[in-house]
Tab-separated table of C-alpha atoms in Angstrom:
chain	number	residue	atom	x	y	z
A	793	MET	CA	50.970	176.324	30.428
A	794	TYR	CA	53.799	174.710	31.442
A	795	ASN	CA	53.445	170.324	30.231
A	796	PRO	CA	56.774	168.507	30.394
A	797	PHE	CA	54.428	165.294	29.588
A	798	ILE	CA	53.606	166.883	25.703
A	799	LEU	CA	55.614	165.920	22.606
A	800	THR	CA	54.459	168.846	20.809
A	801	ASP	CA	56.457	168.968	17.637
A	802	LYS	CA	58.552	166.561	18.095
A	803	THR	CA	58.495	163.297	14.693
A	804	LEU	CA	58.449	160.147	16.393
A	805	LEU	CA	58.904	156.937	14.085
A	806	ILE	CA	56.473	153.976	15.175
A	807	THR	CA	56.901	150.231	14.340
A	808	GLY	CA	53.804	147.589	14.669
A	809	ALA	CA	51.785	151.099	14.308
A	810	SER	CA	48.910	149.452	12.790
A	811	SER	CA	47.227	147.151	16.081
A	812	GLY	CA	47.769	146.669	19.594
A	813	ILE	CA	50.117	148.590	21.981
A	814	GLY	CA	51.307	150.075	18.499
A	815	ARG	CA	48.222	152.208	17.652
A	816	ALA	CA	47.238	153.371	20.707
A	817	THR	CA	50.580	154.815	21.042
A	818	ALA	CA	50.695	157.110	18.070
A	819	MET	CA	47.018	157.557	18.574
A	820	GLU	CA	48.369	158.542	22.037
A	821	ALA	CA	51.253	160.565	20.296
A	822	SER	CA	49.521	161.938	17.944
A	823	ARG	CA	46.507	163.451	21.255
A	824	LEU	CA	50.513	165.156	23.037
A	825	GLY	CA	51.322	166.586	19.488
A	826	ALA	CA	53.590	165.066	18.664
A	827	HIS	CA	54.920	164.321	14.179
A	828	VAL	CA	53.139	160.016	13.901
A	829	ILE	CA	55.599	157.572	11.045
A	830	ALA	CA	53.317	155.118	11.072
A	831	CYS	CA	54.904	151.555	10.508
A	832	GLY	CA	53.837	148.513	9.724
A	833	ARG	CA	52.398	145.465	7.478
A	834	ASP	CA	48.754	145.861	6.485
A	835	HIS	CA	47.804	148.012	4.455
A	836	GLU	CA	43.971	148.085	5.110
A	837	ARG	CA	45.401	148.192	9.118
A	838	LEU	CA	48.250	150.720	8.585
A	839	SER	CA	45.488	153.160	6.841
A	840	GLN	CA	43.152	152.729	9.688
A	841	THR	CA	45.326	153.873	12.258
A	842	LEU	CA	46.423	156.891	10.117
A	843	HIS	CA	41.767	157.568	9.953
A	844	LEU	CA	42.250	157.450	14.117
A	845	LEU	CA	45.275	159.976	14.364
A	846	GLU	CA	44.447	163.145	15.952
A	847	GLY	CA	46.583	166.702	13.945
A	848	ALA	CA	48.469	166.549	10.956
A	849	GLY	CA	52.500	165.499	9.688
A	850	HIS	CA	50.866	161.985	10.224
A	851	ILE	CA	53.099	159.717	7.617
A	852	PRO	CA	51.900	155.980	6.604
A	853	PHE	CA	55.102	153.647	5.906
A	854	GLU	CA	54.110	150.119	4.258
A	855	GLY	CA	56.712	148.083	4.548
A	856	ASP	CA	58.500	144.008	6.868
A	857	LEU	CA	61.166	145.013	8.682
A	858	LEU	CA	61.962	141.375	8.017
A	859	GLU	CA	63.527	142.496	4.417
A	860	PRO	CA	66.550	143.927	4.933
A	861	THR	CA	65.469	146.239	1.957
A	862	THR	CA	63.026	147.767	4.027
A	863	ILE	CA	64.863	148.621	7.249
A	864	ASP	CA	67.558	150.745	4.048
A	865	ARG	CA	64.428	152.164	2.370
A	866	LEU	CA	62.513	153.206	6.277
A	867	VAL	CA	66.522	154.528	6.925
A	868	SER	CA	66.566	156.327	3.585
A	869	GLU	CA	63.175	158.277	3.660
A	870	VAL	CA	62.736	159.224	7.559
A	871	PRO	CA	63.208	162.632	8.959
A	872	ALA	CA	65.161	163.362	11.670
A	873	LEU	CA	63.393	161.719	14.710
A	874	ASP	CA	63.350	163.194	18.602
A	875	GLY	CA	61.636	159.452	19.480
A	876	ILE	CA	60.977	156.777	17.943
A	877	VAL	CA	59.286	152.961	20.044
A	878	LEU	CA	59.544	149.262	18.339
A	879	SER	CA	56.828	147.767	19.168
A	880	ALA	CA	56.564	145.060	16.268
A	881	GLY	CA	56.627	141.920	18.043
A	882	LYS	CA	55.503	138.321	18.025
A	883	GLY	CA	54.037	136.053	20.499
A	884	LEU	CA	54.511	131.861	20.827
A	885	THR	CA	53.548	129.506	23.672
A	886	LEU	CA	54.438	126.402	22.816
A	887	PRO	CA	55.784	123.637	24.863
A	888	PHE	CA	60.116	123.867	24.856
A	889	GLN	CA	60.554	120.532	23.870
A	890	PHE	CA	59.092	121.545	20.944
A	891	CYS	CA	60.538	124.479	20.606
A	892	GLY	CA	62.768	123.787	17.564
A	893	ARG	CA	65.127	126.653	15.702
A	894	GLU	CA	62.993	127.150	13.185
A	895	GLN	CA	60.889	128.224	16.270
A	896	PHE	CA	63.529	130.457	17.771
A	897	ASP	CA	64.780	132.155	14.817
A	898	GLU	CA	61.703	133.487	13.441
A	899	VAL	CA	60.569	134.975	17.661
A	900	PHE	CA	64.006	136.809	17.632
A	901	ASN	CA	64.391	137.342	14.515
A	902	ILE	CA	60.886	139.675	14.770
A	903	ASN	CA	61.156	140.309	18.610
A	904	PHE	CA	65.259	140.806	18.840
A	905	PHE	CA	66.910	140.929	15.620
A	906	ALA	CA	64.587	143.308	13.669
A	907	PRO	CA	64.424	146.414	15.926
A	908	LEU	CA	67.679	146.258	17.029
A	909	GLU	CA	68.936	145.997	13.646
A	910	LEU	CA	66.862	149.115	12.248
A	911	LEU	CA	67.340	150.573	15.590
A	912	ARG	CA	71.755	150.783	14.759
A	913	GLN	CA	71.412	152.110	10.974
A	914	LEU	CA	68.626	154.945	12.133
A	915	PHE	CA	72.426	155.559	14.739
A	916	LYS	CA	74.425	155.167	12.054
A	917	LYS	CA	72.994	157.088	9.532
A	918	LYS	CA	72.309	160.380	11.770
A	919	LYS	CA	68.142	160.129	11.403
A	920	LEU	CA	68.071	160.362	15.475
A	921	ARG	CA	68.674	163.996	17.169
A	922	PRO	CA	70.151	164.993	20.366
A	923	GLY	CA	68.070	164.411	23.227
A	924	ALA	CA	65.695	161.617	21.087
A	925	SER	CA	63.920	159.097	23.165
A	926	VAL	CA	63.862	154.654	22.266
A	927	VAL	CA	61.180	152.910	23.614
A	928	MET	CA	61.574	149.378	23.286
A	929	ILE	CA	58.232	147.562	23.834
A	930	ALA	CA	59.407	144.400	25.645
A	931	SER	CA	57.582	142.115	28.715
A	932	ILE	CA	57.338	140.943	31.970
A	933	ALA	CA	58.003	137.068	30.080
A	934	GLY	CA	61.681	138.677	29.955
A	935	THR	CA	61.727	140.779	33.598
A	936	GLY	CA	61.506	137.019	35.078
A	937	ARG	CA	57.920	136.643	35.639
A	938	ARG	CA	58.286	132.760	33.328
A	939	SER	CA	55.587	130.526	33.104
A	940	VAL	CA	55.620	127.374	31.549
A	941	GLY	CA	55.217	127.798	27.311
A	942	ASN	CA	57.164	130.672	27.031
A	943	SER	CA	60.429	129.881	26.870
A	944	VAL	CA	61.044	131.033	22.895
A	945	TYR	CA	59.106	134.633	22.803
A	946	GLY	CA	60.452	135.089	27.552
A	947	SER	CA	64.802	134.432	26.092
A	948	ALA	CA	63.976	137.196	23.173
A	949	LYS	CA	62.829	139.993	25.080
A	950	ALA	CA	64.912	139.243	28.093
A	951	ALA	CA	67.832	139.394	25.652
A	952	LEU	CA	65.901	142.432	24.351
A	953	GLN	CA	66.091	143.925	27.948
A	954	SER	CA	69.515	143.374	28.123
A	955	MET	CA	70.365	145.254	24.814
A	956	VAL	CA	68.097	147.810	26.010
A	957	ARG	CA	70.969	148.557	28.986
A	958	TYR	CA	73.753	147.560	26.686
A	959	THR	CA	72.360	150.618	24.121
A	960	ALA	CA	71.113	152.989	25.969
A	961	LEU	CA	75.290	153.035	27.354
A	962	GLU	CA	76.985	153.494	23.544
A	963	LEU	CA	73.911	155.313	23.335
A	964	ALA	CA	74.469	158.843	26.061
A	965	PRO	CA	77.268	160.023	24.643
A	966	LYS	CA	75.241	161.257	21.823
A	967	LYS	CA	72.298	162.793	24.240
A	968	ILE	CA	70.284	159.586	23.060
A	969	ARG	CA	68.530	157.350	25.683
A	970	VAL	CA	66.922	153.548	25.633
A	971	ASN	CA	64.050	152.368	27.863
A	972	ALA	CA	61.881	149.726	27.854
A	973	VAL	CA	58.546	149.087	28.057
A	974	CYS	CA	57.335	146.011	30.049
A	975	PRO	CA	54.068	145.006	30.535
A	976	GLY	CA	52.163	142.090	31.782
A	977	MET	CA	48.656	141.009	30.245
A	978	VAL	CA	47.447	142.998	27.305
A	979	ASN	CA	44.229	143.343	25.717
A	980	THR	CA	45.046	142.298	22.073
A	981	PRO	CA	43.597	140.250	19.175
A	982	PHE	CA	47.269	137.874	19.819
A	983	ILE	CA	45.862	137.160	23.394
A	984	HIS	CA	42.191	135.902	21.625
A	985	SER	CA	44.901	133.855	18.975
A	986	GLY	CA	44.181	130.611	20.726
A	987	ALA	CA	47.473	129.433	22.826
A	988	LEU	CA	45.215	129.942	25.840
A	989	THR	CA	40.682	128.830	26.329
A	990	GLU	CA	38.459	131.900	27.485
A	991	GLU	CA	38.571	129.722	30.697
A	992	GLN	CA	42.346	129.578	31.574
A	993	LEU	CA	42.343	133.676	30.133
A	994	GLU	CA	39.684	133.911	33.031
A	995	GLN	CA	41.480	132.238	35.304
A	996	ASP	CA	44.588	134.484	35.126
A	997	ARG	CA	42.666	137.667	34.732
A	998	ALA	CA	42.114	136.983	38.162
A	999	SER	CA	45.402	136.640	39.318
A	1000	TYR	CA	46.355	140.457	39.071
A	1001	PRO	CA	45.840	142.004	42.245
A	1002	LEU	CA	44.215	145.200	39.911
A	1003	LYS	CA	41.605	141.821	38.708
A	1004	ARG	CA	41.695	143.102	35.176
A	1005	TYR	CA	44.319	142.465	32.000
A	1006	GLY	CA	45.505	145.876	30.555
A	1007	GLU	CA	44.922	148.186	27.947
A	1008	PRO	CA	46.477	149.038	24.870
A	1009	GLU	CA	45.495	152.893	26.588
A	1010	ASP	CA	48.067	151.458	29.971
A	1011	ILE	CA	50.932	151.185	27.714
A	1012	ALA	CA	50.815	153.766	25.572
A	1013	HIS	CA	50.849	156.555	28.276
A	1014	GLY	CA	54.103	154.754	29.619
A	1015	VAL	CA	55.366	154.902	26.473
A	1016	ALA	CA	54.397	158.526	25.934
A	1017	TYR	CA	56.091	159.279	28.862
A	1018	LEU	CA	59.176	157.862	28.124
A	1019	LEU	CA	58.795	159.759	25.013
A	1020	SER	CA	58.728	163.028	26.407
A	1021	ASP	CA	61.325	165.727	28.336
A	1022	ALA	CA	59.975	164.513	31.388
A	1023	SER	CA	61.967	161.027	31.374
A	1024	SER	CA	64.904	163.180	29.813
A	1025	TRP	CA	67.230	162.087	33.241
A	1026	VAL	CA	65.809	158.250	32.589
A	1027	THR	CA	67.754	155.630	30.064
A	1028	GLY	CA	68.969	152.112	30.548
A	1029	THR	CA	65.543	151.316	32.300
A	1030	SER	CA	62.602	149.436	32.164
A	1031	LEU	CA	59.167	150.261	33.290
A	1032	VAL	CA	57.087	147.332	34.366
A	1033	ILE	CA	52.957	147.637	33.739
A	1034	ASP	CA	51.268	145.238	34.760
A	1035	GLY	CA	48.002	145.258	36.373
A	1036	GLY	CA	50.397	144.471	39.814
A	1037	ILE	CA	50.964	140.485	38.888
A	1038	THR	CA	55.213	140.762	39.224
A	1039	ALA	CA	54.866	142.046	42.773
A	1040	LYS	CA	53.118	139.328	44.477
């Protein structure tokens, strides 16, 4: 039966696959028939992800993308790819007056410089097949949804979304598409890290029109669409998945 949303026999590289949105995306891609190269830093959690994937042909890759040698090794080892999901990231909630260069460097290195360097190297080494899809996990914090204490993280995600548009133009001659997904608050371990109290989280959750935070699977479904042939004429855009909060 014809289905443009399936990912059968596509080879996909997913970073940040050991937890949260990255893990959910790896699981969804495997259900849709893809061969997944799951990249993460934590051996145990990455192994857990591999056990959750359906089908065969999945490959784990353990390493820290902040290390240039890790990117070199990954680029040299991966086969030709039909898609990439750049999901590895780090948040920070801190008032601007306490945000020095150290905080900016840490957040930008993980959320911006590392994924862009990986993409650059994969493209340069011709590891992206014609028709490949690149999906960057950004955030509504980079689209104009601002909150106190989110300046560093939001700036990094805004920079990432800007690069989505630039790289979409430059990679289009090779028939490679580049898009972003911008989630609102999603139920991952990060939101319970202590930056906000449970009472603050409950108040924030109630402000969403759909009266709930997203689940990692909600984001994974949007990513799967952008990886599939159903979105073959979509590039240079940001898909907002946020329970309606930016519509207010």
